mmCIF file of C-alpha atoms in Angstrom:
data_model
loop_
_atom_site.group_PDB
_atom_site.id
_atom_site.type_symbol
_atom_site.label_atom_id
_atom_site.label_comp_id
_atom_site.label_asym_id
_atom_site.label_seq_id
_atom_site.Cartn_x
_atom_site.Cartn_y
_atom_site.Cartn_z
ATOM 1 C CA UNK A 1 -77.144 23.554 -28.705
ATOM 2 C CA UNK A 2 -80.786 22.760 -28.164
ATOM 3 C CA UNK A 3 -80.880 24.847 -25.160
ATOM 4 C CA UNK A 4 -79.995 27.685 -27.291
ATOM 5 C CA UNK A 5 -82.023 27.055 -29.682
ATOM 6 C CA UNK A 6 -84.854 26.951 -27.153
ATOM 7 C CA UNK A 7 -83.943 30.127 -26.468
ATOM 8 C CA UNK A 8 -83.934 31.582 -29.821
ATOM 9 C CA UNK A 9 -87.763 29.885 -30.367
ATOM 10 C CA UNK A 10 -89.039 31.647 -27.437
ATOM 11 C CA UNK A 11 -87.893 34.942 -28.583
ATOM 12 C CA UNK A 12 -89.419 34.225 -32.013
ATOM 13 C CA UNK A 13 -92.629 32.964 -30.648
ATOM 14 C CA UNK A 14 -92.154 30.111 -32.938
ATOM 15 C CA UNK A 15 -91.553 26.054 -31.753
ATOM 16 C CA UNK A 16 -90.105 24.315 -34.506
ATOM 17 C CA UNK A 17 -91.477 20.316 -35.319
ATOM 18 C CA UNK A 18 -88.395 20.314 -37.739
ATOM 19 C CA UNK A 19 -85.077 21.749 -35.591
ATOM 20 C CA UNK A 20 -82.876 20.529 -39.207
ATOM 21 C CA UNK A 21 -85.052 23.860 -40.932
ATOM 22 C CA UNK A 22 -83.457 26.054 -38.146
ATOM 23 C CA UNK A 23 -80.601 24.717 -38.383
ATOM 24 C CA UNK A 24 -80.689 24.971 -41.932
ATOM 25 C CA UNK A 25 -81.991 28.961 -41.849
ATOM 26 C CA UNK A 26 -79.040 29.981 -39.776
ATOM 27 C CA UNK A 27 -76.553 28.761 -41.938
ATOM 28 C CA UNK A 28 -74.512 31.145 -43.713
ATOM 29 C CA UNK A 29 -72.976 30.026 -46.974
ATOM 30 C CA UNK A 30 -69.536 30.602 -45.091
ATOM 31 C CA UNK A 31 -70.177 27.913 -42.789
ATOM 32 C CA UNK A 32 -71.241 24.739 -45.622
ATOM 33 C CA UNK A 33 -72.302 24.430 -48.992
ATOM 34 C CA UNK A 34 -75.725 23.357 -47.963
ATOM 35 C CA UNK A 35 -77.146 26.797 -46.868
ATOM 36 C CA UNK A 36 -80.082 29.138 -46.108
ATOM 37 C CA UNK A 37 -79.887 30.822 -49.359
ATOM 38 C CA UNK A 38 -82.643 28.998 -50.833
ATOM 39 C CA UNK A 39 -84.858 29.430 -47.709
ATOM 40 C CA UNK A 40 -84.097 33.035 -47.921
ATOM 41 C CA UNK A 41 -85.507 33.437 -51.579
ATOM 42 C CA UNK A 42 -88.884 31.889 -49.875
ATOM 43 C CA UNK A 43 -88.949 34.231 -47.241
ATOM 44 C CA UNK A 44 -88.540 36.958 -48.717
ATOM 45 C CA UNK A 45 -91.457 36.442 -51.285
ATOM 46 C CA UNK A 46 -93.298 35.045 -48.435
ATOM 47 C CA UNK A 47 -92.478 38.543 -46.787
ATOM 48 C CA UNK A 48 -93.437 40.336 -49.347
ATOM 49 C CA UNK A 49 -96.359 39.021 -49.715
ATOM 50 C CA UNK A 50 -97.682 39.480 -46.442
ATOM 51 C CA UNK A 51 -96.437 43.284 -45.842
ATOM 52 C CA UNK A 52 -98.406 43.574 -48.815
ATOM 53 C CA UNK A 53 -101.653 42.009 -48.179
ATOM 54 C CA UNK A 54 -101.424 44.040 -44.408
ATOM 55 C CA UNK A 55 -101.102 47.230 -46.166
ATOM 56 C CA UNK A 56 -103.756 46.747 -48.538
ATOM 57 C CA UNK A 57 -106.404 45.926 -46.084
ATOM 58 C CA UNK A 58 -104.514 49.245 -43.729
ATOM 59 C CA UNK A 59 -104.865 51.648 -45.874
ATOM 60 C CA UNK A 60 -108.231 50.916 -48.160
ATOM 61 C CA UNK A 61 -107.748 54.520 -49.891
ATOM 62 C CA UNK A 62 -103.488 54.124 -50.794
ATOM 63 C CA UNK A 63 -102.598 54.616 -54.504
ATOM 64 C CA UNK A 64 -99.963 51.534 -55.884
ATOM 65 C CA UNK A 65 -97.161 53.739 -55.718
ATOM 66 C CA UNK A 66 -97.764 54.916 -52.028
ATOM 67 C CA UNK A 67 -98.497 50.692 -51.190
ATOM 68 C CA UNK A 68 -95.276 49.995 -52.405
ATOM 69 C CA UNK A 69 -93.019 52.556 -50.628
ATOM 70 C CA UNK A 70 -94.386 51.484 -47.205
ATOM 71 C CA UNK A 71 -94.040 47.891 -48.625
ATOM 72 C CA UNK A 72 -90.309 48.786 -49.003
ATOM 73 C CA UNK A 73 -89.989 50.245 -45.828
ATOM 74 C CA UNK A 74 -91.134 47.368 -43.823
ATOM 75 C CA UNK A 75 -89.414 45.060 -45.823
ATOM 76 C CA UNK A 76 -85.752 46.712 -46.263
ATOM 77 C CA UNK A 77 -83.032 45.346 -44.797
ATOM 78 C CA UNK A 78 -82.449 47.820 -42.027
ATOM 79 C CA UNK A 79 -85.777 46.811 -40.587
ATOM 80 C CA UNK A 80 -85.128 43.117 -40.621
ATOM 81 C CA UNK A 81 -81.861 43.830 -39.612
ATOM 82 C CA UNK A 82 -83.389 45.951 -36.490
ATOM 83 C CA UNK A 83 -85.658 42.917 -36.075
ATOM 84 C CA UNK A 84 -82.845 40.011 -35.867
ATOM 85 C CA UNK A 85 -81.004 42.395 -33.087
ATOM 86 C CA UNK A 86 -83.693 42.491 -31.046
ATOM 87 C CA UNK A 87 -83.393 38.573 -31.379
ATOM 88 C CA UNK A 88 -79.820 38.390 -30.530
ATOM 89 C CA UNK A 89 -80.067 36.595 -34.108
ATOM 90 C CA UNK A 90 -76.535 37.068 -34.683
ATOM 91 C CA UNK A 91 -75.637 34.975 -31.667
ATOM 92 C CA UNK A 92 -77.083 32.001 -32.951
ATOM 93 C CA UNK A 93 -75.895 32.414 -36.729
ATOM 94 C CA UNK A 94 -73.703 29.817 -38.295
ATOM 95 C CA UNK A 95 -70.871 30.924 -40.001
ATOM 96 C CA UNK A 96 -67.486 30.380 -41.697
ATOM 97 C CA UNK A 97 -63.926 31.228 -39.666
ATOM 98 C CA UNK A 98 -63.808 34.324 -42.260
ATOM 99 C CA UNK A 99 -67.043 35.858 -41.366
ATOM 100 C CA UNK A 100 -66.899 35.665 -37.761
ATOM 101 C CA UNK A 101 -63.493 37.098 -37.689
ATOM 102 C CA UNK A 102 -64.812 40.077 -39.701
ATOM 103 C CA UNK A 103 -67.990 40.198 -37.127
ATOM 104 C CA UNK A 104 -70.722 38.690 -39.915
ATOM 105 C CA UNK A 105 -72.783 38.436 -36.689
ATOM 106 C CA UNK A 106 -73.179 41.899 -36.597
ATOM 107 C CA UNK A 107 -73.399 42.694 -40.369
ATOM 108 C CA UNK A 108 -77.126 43.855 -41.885
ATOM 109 C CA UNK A 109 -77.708 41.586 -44.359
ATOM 110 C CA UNK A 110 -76.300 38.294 -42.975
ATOM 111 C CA UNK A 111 -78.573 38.934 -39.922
ATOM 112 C CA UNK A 112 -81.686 40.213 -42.577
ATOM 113 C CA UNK A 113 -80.709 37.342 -44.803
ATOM 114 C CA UNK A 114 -81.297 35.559 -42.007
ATOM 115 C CA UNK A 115 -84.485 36.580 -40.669
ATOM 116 C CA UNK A 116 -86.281 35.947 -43.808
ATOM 117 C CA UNK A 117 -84.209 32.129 -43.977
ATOM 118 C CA UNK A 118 -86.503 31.878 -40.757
ATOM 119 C CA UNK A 119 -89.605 33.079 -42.870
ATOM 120 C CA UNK A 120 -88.964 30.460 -45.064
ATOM 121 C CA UNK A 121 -88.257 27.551 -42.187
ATOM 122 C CA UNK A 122 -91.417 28.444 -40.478
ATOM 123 C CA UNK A 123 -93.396 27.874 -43.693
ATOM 124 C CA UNK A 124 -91.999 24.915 -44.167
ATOM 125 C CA UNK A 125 -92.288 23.473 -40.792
ATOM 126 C CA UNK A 126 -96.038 24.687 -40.331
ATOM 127 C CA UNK A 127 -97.863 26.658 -42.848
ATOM 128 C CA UNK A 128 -98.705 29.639 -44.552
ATOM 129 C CA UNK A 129 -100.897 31.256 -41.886
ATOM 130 C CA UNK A 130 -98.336 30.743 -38.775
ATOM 131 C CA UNK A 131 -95.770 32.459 -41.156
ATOM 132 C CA UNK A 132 -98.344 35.351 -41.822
ATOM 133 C CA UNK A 133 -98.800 34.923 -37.759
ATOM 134 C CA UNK A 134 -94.999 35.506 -36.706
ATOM 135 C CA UNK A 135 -94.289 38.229 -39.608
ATOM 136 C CA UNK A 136 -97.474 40.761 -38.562
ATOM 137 C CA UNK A 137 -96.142 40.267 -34.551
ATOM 138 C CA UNK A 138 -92.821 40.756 -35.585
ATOM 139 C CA UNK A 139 -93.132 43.925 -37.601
ATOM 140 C CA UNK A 140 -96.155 44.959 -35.879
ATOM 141 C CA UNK A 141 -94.379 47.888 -34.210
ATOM 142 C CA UNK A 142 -93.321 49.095 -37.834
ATOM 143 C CA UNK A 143 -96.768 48.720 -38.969
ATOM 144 C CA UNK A 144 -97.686 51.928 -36.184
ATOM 145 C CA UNK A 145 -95.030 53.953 -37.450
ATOM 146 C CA UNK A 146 -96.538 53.767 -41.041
ATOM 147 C CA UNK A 147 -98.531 56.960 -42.747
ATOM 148 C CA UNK A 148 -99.212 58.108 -46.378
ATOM 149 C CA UNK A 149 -97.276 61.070 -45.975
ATOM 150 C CA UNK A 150 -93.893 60.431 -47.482
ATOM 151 C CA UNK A 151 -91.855 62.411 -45.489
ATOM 152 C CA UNK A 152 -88.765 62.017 -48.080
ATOM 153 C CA UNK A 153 -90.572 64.310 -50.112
ATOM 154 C CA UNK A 154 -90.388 67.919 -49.587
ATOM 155 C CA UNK A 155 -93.434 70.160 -48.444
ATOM 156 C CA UNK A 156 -93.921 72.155 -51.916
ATOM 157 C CA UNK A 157 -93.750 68.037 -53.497
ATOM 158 C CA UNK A 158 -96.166 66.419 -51.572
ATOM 159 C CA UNK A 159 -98.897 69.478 -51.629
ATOM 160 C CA UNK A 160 -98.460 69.019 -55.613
ATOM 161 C CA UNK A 161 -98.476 65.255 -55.659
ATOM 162 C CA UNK A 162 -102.045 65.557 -52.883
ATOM 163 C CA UNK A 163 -103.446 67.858 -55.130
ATOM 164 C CA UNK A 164 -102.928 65.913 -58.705
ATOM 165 C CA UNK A 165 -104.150 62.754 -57.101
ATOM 166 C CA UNK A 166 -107.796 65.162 -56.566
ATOM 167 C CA UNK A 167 -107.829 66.208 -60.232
ATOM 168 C CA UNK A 168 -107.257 69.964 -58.704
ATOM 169 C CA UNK A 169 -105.261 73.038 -60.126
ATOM 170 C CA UNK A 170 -101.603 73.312 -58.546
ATOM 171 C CA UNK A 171 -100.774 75.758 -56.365
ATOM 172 C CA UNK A 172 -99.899 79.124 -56.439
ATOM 173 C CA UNK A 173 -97.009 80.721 -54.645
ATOM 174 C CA UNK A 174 -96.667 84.980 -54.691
ATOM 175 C CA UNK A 175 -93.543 86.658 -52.522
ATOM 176 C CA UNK A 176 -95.614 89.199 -50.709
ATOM 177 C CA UNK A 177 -92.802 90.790 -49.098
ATOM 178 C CA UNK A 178 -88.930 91.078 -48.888
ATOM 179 C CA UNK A 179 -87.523 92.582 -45.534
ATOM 180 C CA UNK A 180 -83.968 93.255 -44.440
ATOM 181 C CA UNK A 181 -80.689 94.024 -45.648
ATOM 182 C CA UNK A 182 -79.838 92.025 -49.793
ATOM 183 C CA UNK A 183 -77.121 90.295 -47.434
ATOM 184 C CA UNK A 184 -79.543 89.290 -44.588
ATOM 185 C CA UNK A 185 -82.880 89.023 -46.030
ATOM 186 C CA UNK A 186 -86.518 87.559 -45.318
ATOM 187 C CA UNK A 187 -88.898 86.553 -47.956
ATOM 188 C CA UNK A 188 -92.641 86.298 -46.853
ATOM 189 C CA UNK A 189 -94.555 84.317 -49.523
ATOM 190 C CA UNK A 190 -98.128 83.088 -49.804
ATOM 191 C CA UNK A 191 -99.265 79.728 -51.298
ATOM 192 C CA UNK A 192 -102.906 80.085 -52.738
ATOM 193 C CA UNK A 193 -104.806 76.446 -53.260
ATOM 194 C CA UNK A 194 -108.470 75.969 -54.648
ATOM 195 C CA UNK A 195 -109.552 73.380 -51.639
ATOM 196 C CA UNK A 196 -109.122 76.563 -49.016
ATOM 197 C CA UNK A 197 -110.531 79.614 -48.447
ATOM 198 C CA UNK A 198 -107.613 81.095 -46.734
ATOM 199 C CA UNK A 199 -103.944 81.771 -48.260
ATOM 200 C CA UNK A 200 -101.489 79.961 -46.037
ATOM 201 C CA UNK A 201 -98.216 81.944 -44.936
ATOM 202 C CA UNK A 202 -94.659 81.260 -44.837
ATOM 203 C CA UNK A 203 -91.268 82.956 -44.236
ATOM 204 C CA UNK A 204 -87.544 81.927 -45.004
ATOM 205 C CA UNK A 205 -84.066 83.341 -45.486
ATOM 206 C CA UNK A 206 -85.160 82.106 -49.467
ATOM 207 C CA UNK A 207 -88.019 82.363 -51.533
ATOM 208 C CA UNK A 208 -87.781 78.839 -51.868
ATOM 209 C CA UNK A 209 -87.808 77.812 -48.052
ATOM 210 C CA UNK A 210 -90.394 80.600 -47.651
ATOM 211 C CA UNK A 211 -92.231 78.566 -50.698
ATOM 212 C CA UNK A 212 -92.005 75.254 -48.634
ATOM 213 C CA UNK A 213 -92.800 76.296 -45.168
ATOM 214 C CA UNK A 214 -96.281 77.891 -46.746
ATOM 215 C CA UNK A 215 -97.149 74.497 -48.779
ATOM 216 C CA UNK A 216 -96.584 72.826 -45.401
ATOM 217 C CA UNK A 217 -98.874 74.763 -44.015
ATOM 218 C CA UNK A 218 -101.468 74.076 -46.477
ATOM 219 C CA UNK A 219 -101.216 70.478 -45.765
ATOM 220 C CA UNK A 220 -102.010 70.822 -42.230
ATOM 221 C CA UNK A 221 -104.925 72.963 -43.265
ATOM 222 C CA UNK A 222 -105.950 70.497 -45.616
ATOM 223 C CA UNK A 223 -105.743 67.922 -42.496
ATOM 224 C CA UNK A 224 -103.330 65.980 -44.713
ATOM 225 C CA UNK A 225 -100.873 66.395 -42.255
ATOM 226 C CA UNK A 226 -100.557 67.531 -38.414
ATOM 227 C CA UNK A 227 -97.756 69.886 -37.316
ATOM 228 C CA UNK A 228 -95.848 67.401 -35.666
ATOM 229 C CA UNK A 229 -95.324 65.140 -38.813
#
């Protein structure tokens, strides 16, 4: 067992002084009463915490709102999940007959769960800063991916949302042109907005896809966003 859990330290970049707090964080509350459910409520606030501290000192100029989404990406359980996988977390999880005959090992949020149980064990067993330490190597990957564009949103909703946060007018969209057959047609439409000189262009089989391919354009002319976002 210590072997393994050797293993497991190395591929966390973590030693533990306290093996009983490993232990403890990869116990499921299948496998005994005394469980890492406790140490998962402290990792995830310590989590929190720290995704949110890194993104307010990465991106100086982010509203609250747009803080919080990537917040919520980095910390969902899909990405800790991800994380504990890349771990083999789910070989080294503790857990009731039940669960591992219905594969908890592989299920997202035992193996999340567990990843922030670890959080919480590391804090414990050293201290706030080698938590902050393992959390920013561990997600540090994630933190590249990260932008202000919200790509959830549609073009036409994040041109409107870019230009409220400047105090400007919204923009304006005009259907220039209409070609082809009424079963087969193509709308040309042009989206005027005060920060450009130029009209930007778009087409679609709809006035409102035309509508959204010219507000994307507008955000790359804006520089808000490049055309491979």
């Amino acid at each position: 067992m210590n072997a393994s859990l050797e293993r497991l330290e190395r591929k966390l970049g973590y030693t533990f002084q306290n093996r009983d707090q490993m232990l403890l964080a990869l116990t499921h509350r299948s496998y005994a009463g005394r469980n890492n459910e406790r140490l998962e409520f402290l990792g995830d606030a310590i989590l929190n915490f720290v995704a949110g501290e890194a993104l307010f000192e990465r991106f100086p100029q982010a509203r609250e709102g747009q803080l919080s989404r990537l917040r919520a990406r980095l910390v969902k359980g899909e990405t800790l999940a991800r994380l504990a996988r890349g771990f083999d977390l789910g070989e080294y999880l503790r857990l009731g007959s039940g669960e591992l005959k219905s594969g908890g090992f592989r299920r997202e949020s035992i193996l999340a769960d567990a990843l922030e149980a670890l959080i919480g064990a590391i804090y414990l067993d050293a201290d706030m800063q080698t938590a902050r330490e393992r959390i920013l190597a561990w997600l540090a990957d994630e933190f590249e991916g990260l932008t202000l564009v919200d790509t959830n949103k549609d073009p036409k909703t994040r041109l409107q949302e870019y230009l409220q946060s400047r105090a400007c007018d919204l923009p304006r969209y005009e259907v220039v042109d209409i070609q082809g057959e009424p079963h087969c047609r193509t709308f040309f439409v042009e989206c005027e907005v005060v920060l450009l000189n130029n009209k930007s262009r778009g087409q679609g089989v709809s006035r409102r896809i035309a509508e959204q391919v010219a507000a994307a354009a507008a955000l790359i002319a804006l520089g808000v966003e490049n055309g491979n976002d």
